[in-house]
Amino acid sequence: MPTAGDDNRAMNAPLHTALPPLDPAPLAAPFDPAPFAARRRRLLERMAATGGGVAVVPTAPEKLRNRDTHYPYRADSYFWYLTGFGEPEAVLVLVADPAHPEGGRSLLFCREKNEEREIWDGYRYGPAAAQGTFAVDEAHPIGELDAQLPDLLGDQPALWHTLGVDSYWDERLAAAINTVRTRSRAGIRAPGEIRDLRQVLDALRLVKDASELALMQRAADIASLAHRRAMARTRPGLAEFQIEAELFHDFRLRGADGHSYPPIVAGGKNACVLHYVENNAILKDGDLLLIDAGCEVAGYASDITRTYPVNGRFSPAQKDVYEIVLAAQLAAIDVIKPSATFQAPHAAALRVLTQGLVDLKLLSGDLDGLIESEAYKPWYMHRTGHWLGLDVHDAGDYKRPVEGGGSDWMPLEAGMVLTVEPGLYIRPADKVPEALWNIGIRIEDDVAVTAAGCHVLTSPPKTVAEIEEVMAHG
Ligand SMILES: [Mn+2]
């Protein structure tokens, strides 16, 4: 264990790398409602294609943390996707109408202006300003929603809603439908169907538009710089949470909203705990450090994992395992292109990882047989990736039904974004050479599918040489 003096020297070590300055332009840019309006139009088209109706999309509720302190507020991802409106207590209503130039009417219900509350809690748009800024047809006080819903739902074929997500909204919308039913003797019909809005919205969210890809690139760039900073500052004797602080420093310094999920900063054997988030152990000379952390920019997540030696030099055993995981990750990225399926990178990674386990003498036998029997599972127990977007494990199906029954893995198309994150986790066990014990390695990048193949959004140092260089010289 190093002395306290070593700790201080490490924390104050200058970063020799010239980090790109913060680009304030995206922060100062005025809000552009056009991409959100285009998404509402696409949703209305999909609704119209299956008979039309009315969609009701509430944002997330505020959540109390304790007494009168709230958790930091974050809008519901579906609501944000369709509006870009970040205030709580808001609901979007879309009324499909083929005669409307946008495919239907959009109504935003939001908080009213309130001078006293704004002194305490900050600016509120209020309906008048919200209507223009967010380019909706109408905006109304949120207090009018229950009174207006029965009128909006009358004589409509279907109510579209994210059924079962929030029982409060399930009940509130059922009450609105019951109110419409009381009008049956006036000849007004209640919607005959309640349809799951998630299916159609998830399919839309799966393929990112240009403005989403730009935000995801920014989230990827900021998180990449943060990982690089953490790497340059890592030394034996520091605590995992001190490295976590380095990440958060860069996230906020460069304008990200914050973490996109609780960061994993796992030294030594903690790297073999897949969802380790305590981040409170001391980093030891000779151990590896696994960091799985990403930031959020305007609602969009990045998700990066890097693994490197605490003391800046890979041991021979650590290097052997690292090179296997890196080769698996590169092989997985290599097969990502339109028409390949979501399963293709996983299959490519499994081949390299399983051969690597044979080379490490942890497995023996025929490669295809070992893959078929999932012999790799004790050391590789998770999948190689997931969709990424507004949610770190983003919306979107991984399989699609095929004619004649059954399902196939989702074919990739340009605009989809997925993570590629193979790993190997070697816990102490009989018949495992001691040099390999507690080596937990994962390497994760964010990859956008393009027409020509794919584009890797994330860029922290990744090869053994790059990592050792950054750790030696910043
Ligand atoms: Mn991930």
Short mmCIF file of C-alpha atoms and ligand atoms in Angstrom, two decimals:
data_model
loop_
_atom_site.label_atom_id
_atom_site.label_comp_id
_atom_site.label_asym_id
_atom_site.label_seq_id
_atom_site.Cartn_x
_atom_site.Cartn_y
_atom_site.Cartn_z
CA MET A 1 0.00 0.00 0.00
CA PRO A 2 1.42 3.42 -0.88
CA THR A 3 1.70 6.20 1.70
CA ALA A 4 -0.71 9.12 2.04
CA GLY A 5 1.90 11.26 0.30
CA ASP A 6 1.63 9.05 -2.75
CA ASP A 7 -2.14 9.55 -2.72
CA ASN A 8 -1.80 13.31 -2.78
CA ARG A 9 0.77 13.26 -5.52
CA ALA A 10 -1.48 11.08 -7.64
CA MET A 11 -4.54 13.31 -7.15
CA ASN A 12 -2.57 16.44 -8.06
CA ALA A 13 -0.68 14.96 -10.98
CA PRO A 14 -1.01 17.23 -14.01
CA LEU A 15 -2.84 15.90 -17.04
CA HIS A 16 -0.41 16.30 -19.88
CA THR A 17 -2.96 15.41 -22.50
CA ALA A 18 -4.33 18.48 -24.22
CA LEU A 19 -8.04 17.80 -23.83
CA PRO A 20 -10.24 19.51 -26.41
CA PRO A 21 -11.90 22.59 -24.89
CA LEU A 22 -15.58 22.50 -24.02
CA ASP A 23 -17.59 23.40 -27.10
CA PRO A 24 -20.39 25.64 -25.76
CA ALA A 25 -22.21 25.87 -29.09
CA PRO A 26 -24.62 22.97 -28.51
CA LEU A 27 -25.47 24.37 -25.07
CA ALA A 28 -26.25 27.85 -26.40
CA ALA A 29 -28.24 26.70 -29.45
CA PRO A 30 -31.94 27.64 -29.33
CA PHE A 31 -34.39 24.78 -28.91
CA ASP A 32 -35.41 23.32 -32.26
CA PRO A 33 -38.84 21.69 -32.16
CA ALA A 34 -38.58 20.30 -35.72
CA PRO A 35 -37.18 16.82 -34.90
CA PHE A 36 -39.84 16.34 -32.21
CA ALA A 37 -42.62 17.46 -34.56
CA ALA A 38 -41.29 15.02 -37.18
CA ARG A 39 -41.48 12.17 -34.63
CA ARG A 40 -45.05 13.09 -33.71
CA ARG A 41 -45.89 13.03 -37.41
CA ARG A 42 -44.33 9.58 -37.82
CA LEU A 43 -46.24 8.29 -34.81
CA LEU A 44 -49.52 9.71 -36.16
CA GLU A 45 -48.83 8.02 -39.52
CA ARG A 46 -48.34 4.66 -37.78
CA MET A 47 -51.52 5.19 -35.75
CA ALA A 48 -53.46 6.13 -38.90
CA ALA A 49 -52.19 2.98 -40.63
CA THR A 50 -53.99 0.87 -38.02
CA GLY A 51 -57.22 2.84 -37.78
CA GLY A 52 -56.21 6.05 -35.99
CA GLY A 53 -57.37 7.19 -32.57
CA VAL A 54 -56.00 9.26 -29.72
CA ALA A 55 -52.62 8.85 -28.00
CA VAL A 56 -52.10 10.04 -24.42
CA VAL A 57 -48.45 10.31 -23.34
CA PRO A 58 -47.82 11.56 -19.79
CA THR A 59 -44.38 12.55 -18.61
CA ALA A 60 -42.76 11.04 -15.50
CA PRO A 61 -43.95 12.05 -12.02
CA GLU A 62 -41.63 13.84 -9.62
CA LYS A 63 -40.30 11.43 -6.98
CA LEU A 64 -39.80 12.35 -3.35
CA ARG A 65 -36.38 11.38 -1.97
CA ASN A 66 -37.07 12.20 1.66
CA ARG A 67 -39.34 14.72 3.41
CA ASP A 68 -39.48 17.66 0.96
CA THR A 69 -36.42 16.80 -1.17
CA HIS A 70 -36.99 15.34 -4.63
CA TYR A 71 -34.81 13.11 -6.79
CA PRO A 72 -33.34 15.08 -9.72
CA TYR A 73 -36.19 15.29 -12.21
CA ARG A 74 -36.02 13.47 -15.52
CA ALA A 75 -38.81 13.47 -18.08
CA ASP A 76 -40.32 10.19 -19.29
CA SER A 77 -38.34 8.97 -22.31
CA TYR A 78 -41.41 8.52 -24.57
CA PHE A 79 -42.77 11.96 -23.65
CA TRP A 80 -39.36 13.57 -24.18
CA TYR A 81 -38.92 11.79 -27.52
CA LEU A 82 -42.14 13.39 -28.79
CA THR A 83 -41.88 16.86 -27.22
CA GLY A 84 -38.46 17.88 -25.88
CA PHE A 85 -40.45 19.42 -23.01
CA GLY A 86 -38.65 18.92 -19.70
CA GLU A 87 -41.11 20.14 -17.07
CA PRO A 88 -42.96 17.71 -14.81
CA GLU A 89 -46.80 17.61 -14.72
CA ALA A 90 -47.24 17.52 -18.48
CA VAL A 91 -49.16 15.32 -20.91
CA LEU A 92 -49.06 15.12 -24.71
CA VAL A 93 -52.26 14.19 -26.52
CA LEU A 94 -52.18 13.31 -30.23
CA VAL A 95 -55.42 13.04 -32.22
CA ALA A 96 -54.93 11.25 -35.54
CA ASP A 97 -56.64 13.09 -38.40
CA PRO A 98 -55.77 12.38 -42.03
CA ALA A 99 -57.08 15.85 -43.03
CA HIS A 100 -54.55 17.59 -40.74
CA PRO A 101 -51.29 18.61 -42.49
CA GLU A 102 -49.26 16.93 -39.69
CA GLY A 103 -51.39 13.79 -39.69
CA GLY A 104 -53.26 14.91 -36.60
CA ARG A 105 -53.54 17.46 -33.85
CA SER A 106 -51.00 17.72 -31.04
CA LEU A 107 -52.05 19.13 -27.66
CA LEU A 108 -49.70 19.79 -24.76
CA PHE A 109 -51.10 20.02 -21.25
CA CYS A 110 -48.62 21.71 -18.90
CA ARG A 111 -48.28 23.75 -15.71
CA GLU A 112 -49.58 27.31 -15.78
CA LYS A 113 -47.37 30.31 -15.17
CA ASN A 114 -47.16 30.97 -11.42
CA GLU A 115 -45.09 33.89 -10.21
CA GLU A 116 -44.71 32.63 -6.66
CA ARG A 117 -43.77 29.06 -7.62
CA GLU A 118 -41.37 30.39 -10.25
CA ILE A 119 -39.58 32.46 -7.56
CA TRP A 120 -39.07 29.26 -5.55
CA ASP A 121 -38.66 26.57 -8.23
CA GLY A 122 -37.71 28.35 -11.45
CA TYR A 123 -39.14 29.20 -14.84
CA ARG A 124 -42.27 27.57 -16.20
CA TYR A 125 -43.26 27.94 -19.82
CA GLY A 126 -46.98 28.03 -19.27
CA PRO A 127 -49.33 27.04 -22.11
CA ALA A 128 -49.00 30.23 -24.17
CA ALA A 129 -45.19 30.12 -24.49
CA ALA A 130 -45.08 26.32 -24.69
CA GLN A 131 -47.39 26.23 -27.72
CA GLY A 132 -44.97 28.26 -29.86
CA THR A 133 -41.69 26.92 -28.50
CA PHE A 134 -42.65 23.26 -28.80
CA ALA A 135 -44.66 23.74 -32.01
CA VAL A 136 -47.84 22.04 -30.86
CA ASP A 137 -51.29 22.92 -32.22
CA GLU A 138 -52.69 23.70 -28.79
CA ALA A 139 -51.43 24.00 -25.23
CA HIS A 140 -53.67 23.97 -22.17
CA PRO A 141 -53.27 24.08 -18.37
CA ILE A 142 -52.67 20.60 -16.98
CA GLY A 143 -55.66 21.15 -14.64
CA GLU A 144 -57.97 21.01 -17.67
CA LEU A 145 -56.86 17.55 -18.82
CA ASP A 146 -59.53 15.49 -17.06
CA ALA A 147 -62.28 17.79 -18.31
CA GLN A 148 -61.04 17.72 -21.92
CA LEU A 149 -60.13 14.02 -22.24
CA PRO A 150 -63.71 12.73 -22.60
CA ASP A 151 -64.31 15.25 -25.41
CA LEU A 152 -61.07 14.22 -27.10
CA LEU A 153 -61.84 10.49 -26.76
CA GLY A 154 -65.48 10.68 -27.92
CA ASP A 155 -66.18 8.89 -31.22
CA GLN A 156 -62.55 7.82 -31.56
CA PRO A 157 -61.77 4.20 -32.51
CA ALA A 158 -58.89 3.67 -30.10
CA LEU A 159 -57.01 5.02 -27.11
CA TRP A 160 -53.23 4.57 -27.45
CA HIS A 161 -51.43 4.41 -24.14
CA THR A 162 -48.41 2.78 -22.45
CA LEU A 163 -50.75 0.42 -20.61
CA GLY A 164 -49.51 -1.08 -17.35
CA VAL A 165 -46.54 1.26 -16.85
CA ASP A 166 -48.21 3.44 -14.23
CA SER A 167 -51.43 2.25 -12.57
CA TYR A 168 -52.28 5.86 -11.75
CA TRP A 169 -52.55 6.66 -15.46
CA ASP A 170 -54.28 3.37 -16.26
CA GLU A 171 -57.02 4.31 -13.78
CA ARG A 172 -57.20 7.94 -14.82
CA LEU A 173 -57.66 7.02 -18.48
CA ALA A 174 -60.17 4.29 -17.63
CA ALA A 175 -62.14 6.98 -15.76
CA ALA A 176 -62.04 9.21 -18.86
CA ILE A 177 -63.38 6.34 -20.99
CA ASN A 178 -66.14 5.72 -18.45
CA THR A 179 -67.13 9.38 -18.70
CA VAL A 180 -67.41 9.01 -22.47
CA ARG A 181 -69.62 5.94 -21.95
CA THR A 182 -72.06 8.02 -19.92
CA ARG A 183 -72.63 10.04 -23.09
CA SER A 184 -73.80 7.05 -25.12
CA ARG A 185 -77.44 8.18 -25.06
CA ALA A 186 -76.28 11.43 -26.68
CA GLY A 187 -74.93 9.20 -29.47
CA ILE A 188 -71.26 9.53 -28.50
CA ARG A 189 -69.21 6.31 -28.61
CA ALA A 190 -66.30 5.46 -26.36
CA PRO A 191 -63.09 4.04 -27.93
CA GLY A 192 -63.58 0.33 -28.62
CA GLU A 193 -59.90 -0.46 -28.23
CA ILE A 194 -57.01 0.37 -25.95
CA ARG A 195 -53.78 -0.13 -27.87
CA ASP A 196 -50.22 -0.37 -26.58
CA LEU A 197 -48.37 2.77 -27.59
CA ARG A 198 -45.07 1.15 -26.64
CA GLN A 199 -45.00 -1.22 -29.60
CA VAL A 200 -45.19 1.54 -32.18
CA LEU A 201 -43.02 4.01 -30.23
CA ASP A 202 -40.35 1.39 -29.50
CA ALA A 203 -40.09 0.61 -33.20
CA LEU A 204 -39.68 4.32 -33.97
CA ARG A 205 -37.12 4.84 -31.20
CA LEU A 206 -35.05 1.89 -32.41
CA VAL A 207 -33.93 3.81 -35.52
CA LYS A 208 -32.32 7.12 -34.54
CA ASP A 209 -32.73 10.29 -36.62
CA ALA A 210 -29.89 12.72 -37.38
CA SER A 211 -30.50 14.93 -34.35
CA GLU A 212 -30.51 11.91 -32.04
CA LEU A 213 -27.26 10.61 -33.54
CA ALA A 214 -25.65 14.03 -33.03
CA LEU A 215 -26.63 14.02 -29.34
CA MET A 216 -25.42 10.44 -28.93
CA GLN A 217 -22.08 11.37 -30.51
CA ARG A 218 -21.77 14.23 -28.02
CA ALA A 219 -22.62 11.93 -25.09
CA ALA A 220 -20.06 9.46 -26.44
CA ASP A 221 -17.36 12.14 -26.86
CA ILE A 222 -17.81 13.51 -23.34
CA ALA A 223 -17.78 10.06 -21.76
CA SER A 224 -14.73 9.08 -23.84
CA LEU A 225 -12.79 12.07 -22.49
CA ALA A 226 -13.97 11.28 -18.96
CA HIS A 227 -12.72 7.68 -19.24
CA ARG A 228 -9.40 8.94 -20.53
CA ARG A 229 -9.12 11.35 -17.60
CA ALA A 230 -9.95 8.55 -15.13
CA MET A 231 -7.33 6.34 -16.76
CA ALA A 232 -4.63 9.02 -16.52
CA ARG A 233 -5.42 9.62 -12.83
CA THR A 234 -5.62 6.02 -11.64
CA ARG A 235 -2.92 5.01 -9.12
CA PRO A 236 -2.59 2.34 -6.43
CA GLY A 237 -3.94 3.60 -3.09
CA LEU A 238 -6.77 5.71 -4.46
CA ALA A 239 -10.35 4.73 -3.67
CA GLU A 240 -12.73 3.61 -6.38
CA PHE A 241 -14.99 6.58 -5.55
CA GLN A 242 -12.11 8.96 -6.23
CA ILE A 243 -11.94 7.64 -9.79
CA GLU A 244 -15.74 7.90 -9.96
CA ALA A 245 -15.31 11.59 -9.07
CA GLU A 246 -12.90 12.05 -11.98
CA LEU A 247 -15.54 10.73 -14.37
CA PHE A 248 -18.27 12.96 -12.96
CA HIS A 249 -15.90 15.94 -13.11
CA ASP A 250 -15.58 15.60 -16.86
CA PHE A 251 -19.26 14.78 -17.41
CA ARG A 252 -20.36 18.05 -15.82
CA LEU A 253 -17.40 20.12 -16.97
CA ARG A 254 -18.23 19.30 -20.56
CA GLY A 255 -21.95 19.89 -20.26
CA ALA A 256 -23.47 16.44 -19.84
CA ASP A 257 -26.56 16.25 -17.62
CA GLY A 258 -24.89 13.62 -15.41
CA HIS A 259 -24.52 9.86 -15.32
CA SER A 260 -26.73 7.85 -17.66
CA TYR A 261 -26.75 5.01 -15.05
CA PRO A 262 -25.01 4.31 -11.74
CA PRO A 263 -21.30 4.01 -12.61
CA ILE A 264 -19.39 0.79 -11.89
CA VAL A 265 -15.84 1.48 -10.68
CA ALA A 266 -14.58 -1.95 -9.73
CA GLY A 267 -11.03 -2.77 -8.70
CA GLY A 268 -9.65 -6.32 -8.51
CA LYS A 269 -12.20 -8.99 -7.63
CA ASN A 270 -15.02 -6.41 -7.66
CA ALA A 271 -14.78 -6.48 -11.47
CA CYS A 272 -16.22 -10.01 -11.35
CA VAL A 273 -19.43 -8.62 -9.77
CA LEU A 274 -21.34 -7.54 -12.87
CA HIS A 275 -23.45 -4.82 -11.24
CA TYR A 276 -20.97 -3.67 -8.56
CA VAL A 277 -21.87 -0.08 -7.60
CA GLU A 278 -20.50 0.32 -4.06
CA ASN A 279 -17.32 1.89 -5.48
CA ASN A 280 -15.75 2.19 -2.03
CA ALA A 281 -12.70 -0.11 -2.08
CA ILE A 282 -9.04 0.95 -2.26
CA LEU A 283 -7.29 0.27 -5.60
CA LYS A 284 -4.42 -2.20 -5.22
CA ASP A 285 -1.12 -2.42 -7.05
CA GLY A 286 -1.28 -5.44 -9.35
CA ASP A 287 -5.09 -5.39 -9.71
CA LEU A 288 -7.15 -4.42 -12.71
CA LEU A 289 -9.76 -1.64 -12.61
CA LEU A 290 -13.00 -2.05 -14.56
CA ILE A 291 -15.03 1.12 -15.16
CA ASP A 292 -18.50 0.95 -16.74
CA ALA A 293 -19.80 4.52 -16.91
CA GLY A 294 -21.55 6.82 -19.34
CA CYS A 295 -23.17 10.21 -19.37
CA GLU A 296 -26.47 11.63 -20.55
CA VAL A 297 -26.78 14.55 -22.98
CA ALA A 298 -30.24 15.99 -23.65
CA GLY A 299 -31.71 12.67 -22.55
CA TYR A 300 -29.38 10.45 -24.61
CA ALA A 301 -27.03 7.93 -23.02
CA SER A 302 -23.50 6.82 -23.66
CA ASP A 303 -22.32 3.53 -22.15
CA ILE A 304 -18.60 2.76 -22.04
CA THR A 305 -16.51 0.13 -20.26
CA ARG A 306 -12.75 0.12 -20.04
CA THR A 307 -10.49 -2.18 -18.00
CA TYR A 308 -6.88 -1.41 -17.20
CA PRO A 309 -4.17 -2.11 -14.63
CA VAL A 310 -4.23 0.05 -11.49
CA ASN A 311 -0.43 0.45 -11.67
CA GLY A 312 -0.38 1.25 -15.37
CA ARG A 313 1.28 -1.98 -16.62
CA PHE A 314 -0.55 -5.19 -17.57
CA SER A 315 0.84 -8.37 -16.01
CA PRO A 316 1.43 -11.19 -18.53
CA ALA A 317 -1.74 -13.00 -17.38
CA GLN A 318 -3.83 -9.81 -17.45
CA LYS A 319 -2.51 -9.02 -20.92
CA ASP A 320 -3.36 -12.52 -22.18
CA VAL A 321 -6.98 -12.21 -21.07
CA TYR A 322 -7.24 -8.58 -22.19
CA GLU A 323 -6.09 -9.39 -25.72
CA ILE A 324 -8.72 -12.12 -25.98
CA VAL A 325 -11.54 -9.77 -24.92
CA LEU A 326 -10.25 -7.03 -27.21
CA ALA A 327 -10.05 -9.41 -30.17
CA ALA A 328 -13.61 -10.56 -29.41
CA GLN A 329 -14.84 -6.96 -29.30
CA LEU A 330 -13.14 -6.05 -32.59
CA ALA A 331 -14.54 -9.19 -34.24
CA ALA A 332 -18.03 -8.27 -33.00
CA ILE A 333 -17.79 -4.67 -34.27
CA ASP A 334 -16.49 -5.98 -37.58
CA VAL A 335 -19.74 -7.81 -38.42
CA ILE A 336 -22.07 -4.87 -37.64
CA LYS A 337 -23.72 -3.67 -40.83
CA PRO A 338 -27.20 -3.42 -42.33
CA SER A 339 -28.75 -6.84 -43.00
CA ALA A 340 -26.64 -8.55 -40.31
CA THR A 341 -28.78 -9.40 -37.29
CA PHE A 342 -28.56 -8.23 -33.69
CA GLN A 343 -27.21 -11.70 -32.90
CA ALA A 344 -24.24 -11.45 -35.30
CA PRO A 345 -21.87 -9.49 -33.02
CA HIS A 346 -22.69 -11.81 -30.10
CA ALA A 347 -21.93 -14.87 -32.20
CA ALA A 348 -18.67 -13.34 -33.44
CA ALA A 349 -17.59 -12.45 -29.89
CA LEU A 350 -18.51 -15.90 -28.53
CA ARG A 351 -16.24 -17.58 -31.08
CA VAL A 352 -13.21 -15.53 -30.11
CA LEU A 353 -13.90 -15.70 -26.37
CA THR A 354 -14.42 -19.47 -26.40
CA GLN A 355 -11.23 -20.04 -28.42
CA GLY A 356 -9.50 -17.76 -25.90
CA LEU A 357 -10.76 -19.89 -23.01
CA VAL A 358 -9.26 -22.91 -24.79
CA ASP A 359 -5.96 -21.04 -25.23
CA LEU A 360 -6.00 -20.17 -21.52
CA LYS A 361 -6.53 -23.91 -20.83
CA LEU A 362 -9.78 -23.21 -18.99
CA LEU A 363 -11.66 -25.20 -21.63
CA SER A 364 -10.71 -28.02 -23.95
CA GLY A 365 -12.44 -29.66 -26.87
CA ASP A 366 -13.98 -28.82 -30.22
CA LEU A 367 -14.72 -25.09 -30.63
CA ASP A 368 -18.17 -25.50 -32.21
CA GLY A 369 -19.13 -28.03 -29.57
CA LEU A 370 -18.01 -25.75 -26.76
CA ILE A 371 -20.03 -22.86 -28.20
CA GLU A 372 -23.06 -25.12 -28.77
CA SER A 373 -22.97 -26.37 -25.16
CA GLU A 374 -22.39 -22.84 -23.78
CA ALA A 375 -19.23 -24.08 -22.06
CA TYR A 376 -18.05 -20.45 -21.85
CA LYS A 377 -20.88 -19.51 -19.45
CA PRO A 378 -18.87 -19.72 -16.17
CA TRP A 379 -16.64 -16.90 -17.49
CA TYR A 380 -18.97 -15.07 -19.90
CA MET A 381 -22.53 -14.98 -18.63
CA HIS A 382 -24.00 -11.90 -20.29
CA ARG A 383 -24.84 -10.94 -23.85
CA THR A 384 -22.54 -8.86 -26.02
CA GLY A 385 -24.74 -5.78 -26.26
CA HIS A 386 -28.06 -3.97 -26.11
CA TRP A 387 -29.83 -1.11 -27.86
CA LEU A 388 -28.75 2.33 -26.68
CA GLY A 389 -30.61 5.64 -26.86
CA LEU A 390 -32.74 7.65 -24.45
CA ASP A 391 -32.57 4.69 -22.09
CA VAL A 392 -29.25 2.97 -21.50
CA HIS A 393 -30.99 -0.35 -22.20
CA ASP A 394 -33.05 1.29 -24.87
CA ALA A 395 -36.51 0.60 -26.24
CA GLY A 396 -36.83 -1.78 -29.18
CA ASP A 397 -37.44 -5.45 -29.80
CA TYR A 398 -34.47 -7.80 -30.19
CA LYS A 399 -36.44 -10.34 -32.20
CA ARG A 400 -39.24 -10.05 -34.72
CA PRO A 401 -41.96 -12.52 -35.60
CA VAL A 402 -41.58 -14.44 -38.83
CA GLU A 403 -44.25 -15.77 -41.14
CA GLY A 404 -45.39 -19.21 -40.16
CA GLY A 405 -44.63 -18.69 -36.47
CA GLY A 406 -41.53 -18.26 -34.36
CA SER A 407 -39.16 -15.32 -34.41
CA ASP A 408 -35.82 -14.20 -35.81
CA TRP A 409 -33.16 -11.89 -34.48
CA MET A 410 -33.78 -8.29 -35.49
CA PRO A 411 -31.97 -7.31 -38.69
CA LEU A 412 -29.74 -4.26 -38.22
CA GLU A 413 -30.49 -1.09 -40.15
CA ALA A 414 -28.80 2.28 -40.50
CA GLY A 415 -29.62 4.49 -37.51
CA MET A 416 -29.76 1.73 -34.92
CA VAL A 417 -27.29 2.13 -32.04
CA LEU A 418 -26.05 -0.78 -29.97
CA THR A 419 -23.31 -1.47 -27.45
CA VAL A 420 -20.59 -4.06 -28.03
CA GLU A 421 -19.33 -5.29 -24.68
CA PRO A 422 -17.77 -8.74 -24.46
CA GLY A 423 -15.97 -9.69 -21.26
CA LEU A 424 -14.36 -12.48 -19.29
CA TYR A 425 -14.72 -12.84 -15.53
CA ILE A 426 -12.46 -15.36 -13.84
CA ARG A 427 -13.24 -16.03 -10.19
CA PRO A 428 -10.92 -18.12 -8.01
CA ALA A 429 -11.74 -21.79 -8.56
CA ASP A 430 -10.17 -25.24 -8.62
CA LYS A 431 -8.33 -25.97 -11.86
CA VAL A 432 -8.03 -22.24 -12.65
CA PRO A 433 -4.38 -21.10 -12.57
CA GLU A 434 -3.92 -18.66 -9.70
CA ALA A 435 -2.43 -16.00 -12.02
CA LEU A 436 -5.89 -15.66 -13.60
CA TRP A 437 -7.86 -15.31 -10.36
CA ASN A 438 -10.02 -12.18 -10.03
CA ILE A 439 -9.28 -11.00 -13.54
CA GLY A 440 -12.53 -9.37 -14.70
CA ILE A 441 -12.34 -7.63 -18.06
CA ARG A 442 -15.02 -5.98 -20.16
CA ILE A 443 -14.51 -3.64 -23.11
CA GLU A 444 -17.57 -1.71 -24.27
CA ASP A 445 -18.12 0.76 -27.07
CA ASP A 446 -21.23 2.33 -28.57
CA VAL A 447 -21.76 1.59 -32.25
CA ALA A 448 -24.12 3.22 -34.74
CA VAL A 449 -25.17 1.18 -37.77
CA THR A 450 -24.59 3.14 -40.99
CA ALA A 451 -25.50 2.47 -44.62
CA ALA A 452 -21.91 1.36 -45.29
CA GLY A 453 -21.40 -0.66 -42.10
CA CYS A 454 -21.00 0.97 -38.73
CA HIS A 455 -19.46 3.89 -36.88
CA VAL A 456 -17.95 3.52 -33.40
CA LEU A 457 -19.13 6.55 -31.43
CA THR A 458 -16.88 6.06 -28.40
CA SER A 459 -13.10 6.45 -28.35
CA PRO A 460 -11.22 6.09 -25.03
CA PRO A 461 -7.80 4.35 -25.26
CA LYS A 462 -8.35 0.64 -25.88
CA THR A 463 -5.22 -1.24 -26.92
CA VAL A 464 -2.65 -2.36 -24.34
CA ALA A 465 -0.11 0.07 -25.84
CA GLU A 466 -2.53 3.04 -25.82
CA ILE A 467 -3.60 2.37 -22.24
CA GLU A 468 -0.04 1.98 -20.92
CA GLU A 469 0.97 5.16 -22.74
CA VAL A 470 -1.88 7.25 -21.27
CA MET A 471 -1.27 5.85 -17.79
CA ALA A 472 2.45 6.61 -18.00
CA HIS A 473 2.28 10.07 -19.52
CA GLY A 474 -1.33 11.31 -19.13
MN MN B 1 -23.84 -1.57 -21.63
#
